[in-house]
Coordinates of C-alpha atoms in Angstrom, one line a residue:
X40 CA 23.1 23.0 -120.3
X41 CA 25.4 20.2 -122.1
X42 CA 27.7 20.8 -119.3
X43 CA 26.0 21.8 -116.0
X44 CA 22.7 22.1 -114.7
X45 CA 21.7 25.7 -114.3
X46 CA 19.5 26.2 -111.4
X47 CA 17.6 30.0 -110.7
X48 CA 16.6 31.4 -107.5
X49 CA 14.7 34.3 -107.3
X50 CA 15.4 35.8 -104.2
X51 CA 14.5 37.2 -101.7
X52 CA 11.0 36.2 -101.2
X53 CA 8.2 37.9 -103.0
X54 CA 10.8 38.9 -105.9
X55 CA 9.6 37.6 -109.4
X56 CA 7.1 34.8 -108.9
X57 CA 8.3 33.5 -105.7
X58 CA 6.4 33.2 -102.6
X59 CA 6.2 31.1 -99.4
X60 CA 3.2 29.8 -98.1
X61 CA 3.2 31.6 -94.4
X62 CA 3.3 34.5 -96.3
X63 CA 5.8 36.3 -94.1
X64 CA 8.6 37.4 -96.1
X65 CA 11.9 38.4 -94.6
X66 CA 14.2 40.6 -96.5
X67 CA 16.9 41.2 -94.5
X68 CA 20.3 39.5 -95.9
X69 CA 20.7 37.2 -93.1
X70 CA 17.0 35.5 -94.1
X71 CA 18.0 36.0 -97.7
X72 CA 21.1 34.0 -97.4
X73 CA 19.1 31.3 -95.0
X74 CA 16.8 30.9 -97.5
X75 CA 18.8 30.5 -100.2
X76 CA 21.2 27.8 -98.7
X77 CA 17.9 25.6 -97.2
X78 CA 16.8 25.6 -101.1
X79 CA 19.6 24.7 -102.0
X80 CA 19.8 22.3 -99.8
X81 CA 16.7 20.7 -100.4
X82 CA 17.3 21.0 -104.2
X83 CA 20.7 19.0 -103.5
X84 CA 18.9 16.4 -101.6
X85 CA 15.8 15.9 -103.8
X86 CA 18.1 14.9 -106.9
X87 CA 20.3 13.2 -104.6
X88 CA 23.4 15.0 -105.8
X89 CA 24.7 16.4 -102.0
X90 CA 28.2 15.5 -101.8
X91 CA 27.9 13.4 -104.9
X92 CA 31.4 15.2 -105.9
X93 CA 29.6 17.8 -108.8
X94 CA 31.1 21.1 -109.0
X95 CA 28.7 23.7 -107.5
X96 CA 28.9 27.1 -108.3
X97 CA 26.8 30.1 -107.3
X98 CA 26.6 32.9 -109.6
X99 CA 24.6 36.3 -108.8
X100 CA 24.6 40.3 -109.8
X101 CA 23.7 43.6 -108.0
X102 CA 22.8 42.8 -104.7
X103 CA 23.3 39.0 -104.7
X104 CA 26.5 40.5 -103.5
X105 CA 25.2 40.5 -100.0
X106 CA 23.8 37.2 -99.7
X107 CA 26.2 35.2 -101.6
X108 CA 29.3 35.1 -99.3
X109 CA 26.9 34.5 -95.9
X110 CA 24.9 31.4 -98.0
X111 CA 28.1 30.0 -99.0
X112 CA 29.2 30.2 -95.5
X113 CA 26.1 28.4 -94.2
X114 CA 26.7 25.5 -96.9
X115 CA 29.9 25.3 -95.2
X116 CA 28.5 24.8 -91.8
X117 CA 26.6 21.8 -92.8
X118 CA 29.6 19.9 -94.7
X119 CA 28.4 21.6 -98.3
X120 CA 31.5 22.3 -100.1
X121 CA 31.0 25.0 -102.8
X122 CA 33.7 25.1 -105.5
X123 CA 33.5 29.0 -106.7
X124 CA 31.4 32.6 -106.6
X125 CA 30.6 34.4 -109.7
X126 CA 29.9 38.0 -109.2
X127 CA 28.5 40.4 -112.0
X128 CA 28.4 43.8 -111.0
X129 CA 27.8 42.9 -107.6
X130 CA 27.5 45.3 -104.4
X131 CA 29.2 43.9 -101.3
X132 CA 29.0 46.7 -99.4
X133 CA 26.3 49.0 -99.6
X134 CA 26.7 51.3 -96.7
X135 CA 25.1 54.4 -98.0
X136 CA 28.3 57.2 -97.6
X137 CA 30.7 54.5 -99.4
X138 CA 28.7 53.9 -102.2
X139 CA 27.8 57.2 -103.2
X140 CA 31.2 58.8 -102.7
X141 CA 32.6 55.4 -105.2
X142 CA 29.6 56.3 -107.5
X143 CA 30.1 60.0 -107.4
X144 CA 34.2 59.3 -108.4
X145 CA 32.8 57.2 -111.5
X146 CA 30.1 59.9 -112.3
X147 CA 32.9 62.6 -112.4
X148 CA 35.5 60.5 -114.4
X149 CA 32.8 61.1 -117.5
X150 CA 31.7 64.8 -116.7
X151 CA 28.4 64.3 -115.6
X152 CA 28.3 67.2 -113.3
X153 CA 30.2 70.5 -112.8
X154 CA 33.3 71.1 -111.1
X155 CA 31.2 73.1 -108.7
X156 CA 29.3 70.3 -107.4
X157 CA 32.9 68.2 -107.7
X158 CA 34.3 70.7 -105.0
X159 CA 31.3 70.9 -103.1
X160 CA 31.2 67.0 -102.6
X161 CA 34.9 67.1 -101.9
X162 CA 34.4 69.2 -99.4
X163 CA 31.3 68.5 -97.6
X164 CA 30.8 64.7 -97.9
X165 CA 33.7 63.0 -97.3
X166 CA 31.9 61.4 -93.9
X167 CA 28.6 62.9 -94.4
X168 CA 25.8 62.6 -96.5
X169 CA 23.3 63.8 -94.7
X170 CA 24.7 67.8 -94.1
X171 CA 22.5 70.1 -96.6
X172 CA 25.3 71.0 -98.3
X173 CA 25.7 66.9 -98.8
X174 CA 21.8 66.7 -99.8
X175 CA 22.2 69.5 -101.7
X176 CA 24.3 68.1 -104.2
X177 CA 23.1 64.1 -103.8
X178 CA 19.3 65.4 -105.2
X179 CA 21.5 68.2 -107.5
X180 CA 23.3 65.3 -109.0
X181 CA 20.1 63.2 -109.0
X182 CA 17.8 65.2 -110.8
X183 CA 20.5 66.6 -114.2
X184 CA 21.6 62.4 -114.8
X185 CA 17.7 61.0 -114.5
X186 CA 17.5 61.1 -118.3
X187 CA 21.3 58.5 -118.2
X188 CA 21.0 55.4 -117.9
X189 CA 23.5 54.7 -115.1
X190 CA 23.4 51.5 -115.1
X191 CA 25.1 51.8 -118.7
X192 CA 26.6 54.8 -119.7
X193 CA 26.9 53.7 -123.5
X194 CA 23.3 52.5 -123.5
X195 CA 20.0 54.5 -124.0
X196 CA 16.8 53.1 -121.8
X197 CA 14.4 51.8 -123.7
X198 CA 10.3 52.3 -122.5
X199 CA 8.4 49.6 -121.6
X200 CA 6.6 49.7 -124.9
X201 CA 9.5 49.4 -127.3
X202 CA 10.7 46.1 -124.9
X203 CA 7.8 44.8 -125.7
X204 CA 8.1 44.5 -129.2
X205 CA 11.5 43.8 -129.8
X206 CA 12.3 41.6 -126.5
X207 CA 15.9 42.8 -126.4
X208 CA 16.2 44.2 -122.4
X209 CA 18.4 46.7 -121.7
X210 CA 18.4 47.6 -117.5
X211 CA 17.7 51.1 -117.1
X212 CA 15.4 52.7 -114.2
X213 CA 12.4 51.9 -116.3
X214 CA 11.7 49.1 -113.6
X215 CA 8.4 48.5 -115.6
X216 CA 10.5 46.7 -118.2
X217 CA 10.8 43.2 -116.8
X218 CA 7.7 42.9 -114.7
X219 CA 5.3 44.2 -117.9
X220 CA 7.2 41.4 -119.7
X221 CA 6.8 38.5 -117.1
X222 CA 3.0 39.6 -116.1
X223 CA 1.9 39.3 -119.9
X224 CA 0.1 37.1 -120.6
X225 CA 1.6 34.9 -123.4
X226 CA 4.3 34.6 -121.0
X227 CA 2.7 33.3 -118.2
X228 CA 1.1 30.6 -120.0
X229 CA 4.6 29.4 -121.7
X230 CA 5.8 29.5 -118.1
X231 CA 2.9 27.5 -116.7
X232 CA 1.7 30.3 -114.0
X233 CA -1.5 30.8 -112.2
X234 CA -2.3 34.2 -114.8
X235 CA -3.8 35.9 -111.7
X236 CA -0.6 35.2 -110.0
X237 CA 1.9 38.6 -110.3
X238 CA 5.5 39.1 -110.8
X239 CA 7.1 41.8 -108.8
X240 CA 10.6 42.5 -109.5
X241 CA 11.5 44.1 -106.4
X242 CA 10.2 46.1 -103.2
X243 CA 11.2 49.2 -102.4
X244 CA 11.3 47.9 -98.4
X245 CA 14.1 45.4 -100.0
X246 CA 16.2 48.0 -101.2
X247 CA 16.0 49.8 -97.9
X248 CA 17.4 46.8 -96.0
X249 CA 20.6 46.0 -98.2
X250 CA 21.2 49.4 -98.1
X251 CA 22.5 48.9 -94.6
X252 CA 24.3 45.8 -94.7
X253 CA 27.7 44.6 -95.5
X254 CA 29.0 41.6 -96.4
X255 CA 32.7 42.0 -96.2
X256 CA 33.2 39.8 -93.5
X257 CA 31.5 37.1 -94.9
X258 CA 33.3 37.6 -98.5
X259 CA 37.0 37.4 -96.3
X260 CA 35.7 34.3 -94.4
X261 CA 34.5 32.2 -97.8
X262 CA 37.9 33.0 -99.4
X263 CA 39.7 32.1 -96.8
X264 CA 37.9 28.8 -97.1
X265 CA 39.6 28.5 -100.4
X266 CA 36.3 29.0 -102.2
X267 CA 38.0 31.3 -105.2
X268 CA 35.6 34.4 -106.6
X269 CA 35.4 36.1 -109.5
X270 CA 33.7 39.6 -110.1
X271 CA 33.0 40.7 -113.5
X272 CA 32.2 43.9 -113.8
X273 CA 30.9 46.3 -117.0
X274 CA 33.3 49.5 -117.2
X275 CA 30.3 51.7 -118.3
X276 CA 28.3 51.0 -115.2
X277 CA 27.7 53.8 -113.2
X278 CA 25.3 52.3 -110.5
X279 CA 28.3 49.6 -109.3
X280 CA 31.2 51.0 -110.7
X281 CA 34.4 49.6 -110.1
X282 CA 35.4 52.8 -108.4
X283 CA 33.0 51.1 -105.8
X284 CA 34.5 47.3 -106.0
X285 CA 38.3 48.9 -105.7
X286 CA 37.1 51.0 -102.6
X287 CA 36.1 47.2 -100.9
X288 CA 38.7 45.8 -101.5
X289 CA 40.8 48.1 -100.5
X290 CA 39.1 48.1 -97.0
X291 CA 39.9 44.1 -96.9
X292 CA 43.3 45.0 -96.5
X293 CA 43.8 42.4 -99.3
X294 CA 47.3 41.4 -101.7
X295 CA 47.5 42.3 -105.3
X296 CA 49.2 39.0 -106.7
X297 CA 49.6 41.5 -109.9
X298 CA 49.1 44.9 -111.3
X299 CA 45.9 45.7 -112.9
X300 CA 46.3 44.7 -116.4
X301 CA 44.7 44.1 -119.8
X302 CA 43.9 41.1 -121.2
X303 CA 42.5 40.3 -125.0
X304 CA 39.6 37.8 -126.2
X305 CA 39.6 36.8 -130.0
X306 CA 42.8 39.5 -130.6
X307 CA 41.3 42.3 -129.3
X308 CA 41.4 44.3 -126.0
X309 CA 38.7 42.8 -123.8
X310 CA 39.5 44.3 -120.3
X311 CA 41.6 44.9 -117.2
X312 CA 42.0 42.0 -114.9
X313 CA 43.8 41.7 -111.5
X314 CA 43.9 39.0 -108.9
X315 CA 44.1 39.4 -104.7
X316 CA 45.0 36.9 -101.9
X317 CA 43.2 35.1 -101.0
X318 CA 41.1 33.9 -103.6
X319 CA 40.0 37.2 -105.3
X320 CA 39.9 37.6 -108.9
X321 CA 38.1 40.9 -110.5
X322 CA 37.8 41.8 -114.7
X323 CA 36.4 44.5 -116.1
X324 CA 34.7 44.0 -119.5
X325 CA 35.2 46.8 -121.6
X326 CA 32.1 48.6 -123.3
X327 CA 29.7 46.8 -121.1
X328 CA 27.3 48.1 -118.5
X329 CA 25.3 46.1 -115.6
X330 CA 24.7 43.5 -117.6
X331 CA 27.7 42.4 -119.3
X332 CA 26.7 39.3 -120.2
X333 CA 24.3 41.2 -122.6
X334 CA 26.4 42.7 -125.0
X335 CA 29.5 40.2 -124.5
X336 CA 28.2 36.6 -124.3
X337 CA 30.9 35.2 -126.2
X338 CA 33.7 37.2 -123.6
X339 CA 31.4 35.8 -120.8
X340 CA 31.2 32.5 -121.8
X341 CA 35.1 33.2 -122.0
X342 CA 35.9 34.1 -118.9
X343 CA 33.7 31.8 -117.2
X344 CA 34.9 28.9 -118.8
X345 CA 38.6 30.2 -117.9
X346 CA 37.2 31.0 -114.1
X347 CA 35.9 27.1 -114.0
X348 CA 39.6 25.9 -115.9
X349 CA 41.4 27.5 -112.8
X350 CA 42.2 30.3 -115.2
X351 CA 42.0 34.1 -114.7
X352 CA 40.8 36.1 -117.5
X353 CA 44.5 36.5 -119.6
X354 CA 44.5 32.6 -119.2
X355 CA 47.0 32.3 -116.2
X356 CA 46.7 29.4 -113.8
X357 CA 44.9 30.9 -110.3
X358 CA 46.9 31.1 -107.3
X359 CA 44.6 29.2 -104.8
X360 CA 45.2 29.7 -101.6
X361 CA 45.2 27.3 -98.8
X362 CA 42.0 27.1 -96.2
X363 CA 42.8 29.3 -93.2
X364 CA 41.0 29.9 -90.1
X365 CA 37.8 31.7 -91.2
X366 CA 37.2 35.5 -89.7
X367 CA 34.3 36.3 -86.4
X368 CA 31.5 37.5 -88.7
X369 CA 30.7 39.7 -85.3
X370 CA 34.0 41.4 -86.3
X371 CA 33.6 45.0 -88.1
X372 CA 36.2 45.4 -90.6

């Protein structure tokens, strides 16, 4: 905070402690991302900072991957010039047959299921994941990893009991975890909330909407902008593995300016790193899950400070490229 004000959003609507007074909560991504760039908007304005010539950058994880691009886009329309994207773990696409078959890739790269269920998926779900063959293995798979934490295959889950004593969170599919620690009540009074009001850390309606959407379009627009992005990614995630984030970008059609490559942080081997025209920059933090910033806050302090120097991650200047005409968002990629 000595260097930049850090501003949170908790999106969309009816997610942690937010709520709007009409009550109506849209969660599709296209309200998401029109709610997030008013706020912004207004937030701007009220502090009188909107083209004051500060460096704004919007940083998100998981899901944020889908609303990002399309809010930065609607800044654009209104003259709101938006100087980078910071991704951790992010989903851009989250079309149900891609994402499983990335996921499934990942899952089998560390032997959590047989080479039965390997061939079976190779061989029945390539396009389809809704055969009974396809279900067959997606519930198979499902039930013998519930005990893993996915979301960090080096990481045990912790109960909602034992985060309450020790405060250290650790994302697993105990969902409990956060909203029993928001909706106590010692926290709610150091937070200043109504302690009737509740904290809900997601809806299950939510997850069914993103699961439909993609955002590629918008991503390839925003970069072509010349807004640059960086995606951070844990290797030990399982949930948005960068099986998953290569799949995307492959489908972008998109230039490697190099080959995928380490790079080191205080003398030792920190990650992979490679960077894509236009714009594109992705690192992989090694022994981290979907939280990297977690376990490695020195390494992500690191590579965000190189990301805002115009720096990828092995501390070579980025190659921006120059604004081109932006994409039809009506397009399908």
């Amino acid at each position: 905070t000595q260097n930049a004000t850090i501003v949170f959003l908790e999106l969309p609507v009816g997610v942690g402690f937010s709520s709007q007074e009409s009550g109506t909560e849209k969660w599709d991504f296209m309200h998401v991302s029109i709610d997030a760039s008013l706020t912004i908007m207004k937030w701007l304005d009220t502090f009188q900072l909107r083209l004051s010539g500060n460096k704004i950058y919007l940083v998100g994880e998981n899901w944020s991957g889908t609303v990002l691009p399309r809010t930065v886009e609607l800044l654009y329309e209104v003259k709101q010039p938006v100087e980078g994207m910071i991704f951790f773990n992010a989903e851009i696409d989250s079309m149900q047959t891609h994402r499983y078959k990335a996921k499934y890739d990942f899952m089998w790269g560390y032997q959590l299921y047989n080479r039965e269920l390997r061939e079976t998926l190779e061989q029945n779900c390539v396009d389809d994941i809704v055969s009974p063959s396809c279900k067959f293995v997606h519930e198979t798979i499902k039930r013998i990893t519930q005990k893993v934490n996915l979301f960090d295959l080096s990481d045990q889950c912790k109960t909602s009991e034992e985060f309450l004593t020790d405060y250290k969170f650790v994302k697993c599919k105990d969902y409990n975890l956060l909203s029993n620690y928001f909706n106590s009540a010692n926290v709610k009074f150091e937070l200043g909330k109504d302690p009737t009001q509740t904290f809900d850390i997601c809806h299950e309606e939510i997850h069914i909407l993103y699961q439909q959407k993609s955002a590629r379009v918008h991503l390839l627009n925003v970069l072509k902008f010349g807004v640059p992005a960086l995606f951070i990614n844990g290797n030990m995630d399982a949930e948005y593995p960068l099986t998953e984030v290569f799949r995307w970008i492959k489908s972008l059609k998109m230039s490697p300016n190099n080959e995928w490559r380490q790079y080191f942080f205080n003398d030792k081997l920190a990650g992979h790193t490679v960077s894509y025209q236009p714009n594109l920059i992705l690192a992989s933090v090694r022994g981290a899950g979907g939280n990297p910033y977690t376990k490695k806050g020195a390494l992500i302090k690191f590579l965000l400070q190189n990301f805002i120097d115009g720096k990828t991650p092995d501390s070579q200047p980025i190659k921006k490229e120059e604004p081109v005409t932006p994409t039809d968002p009506k397009q399908d990629l």
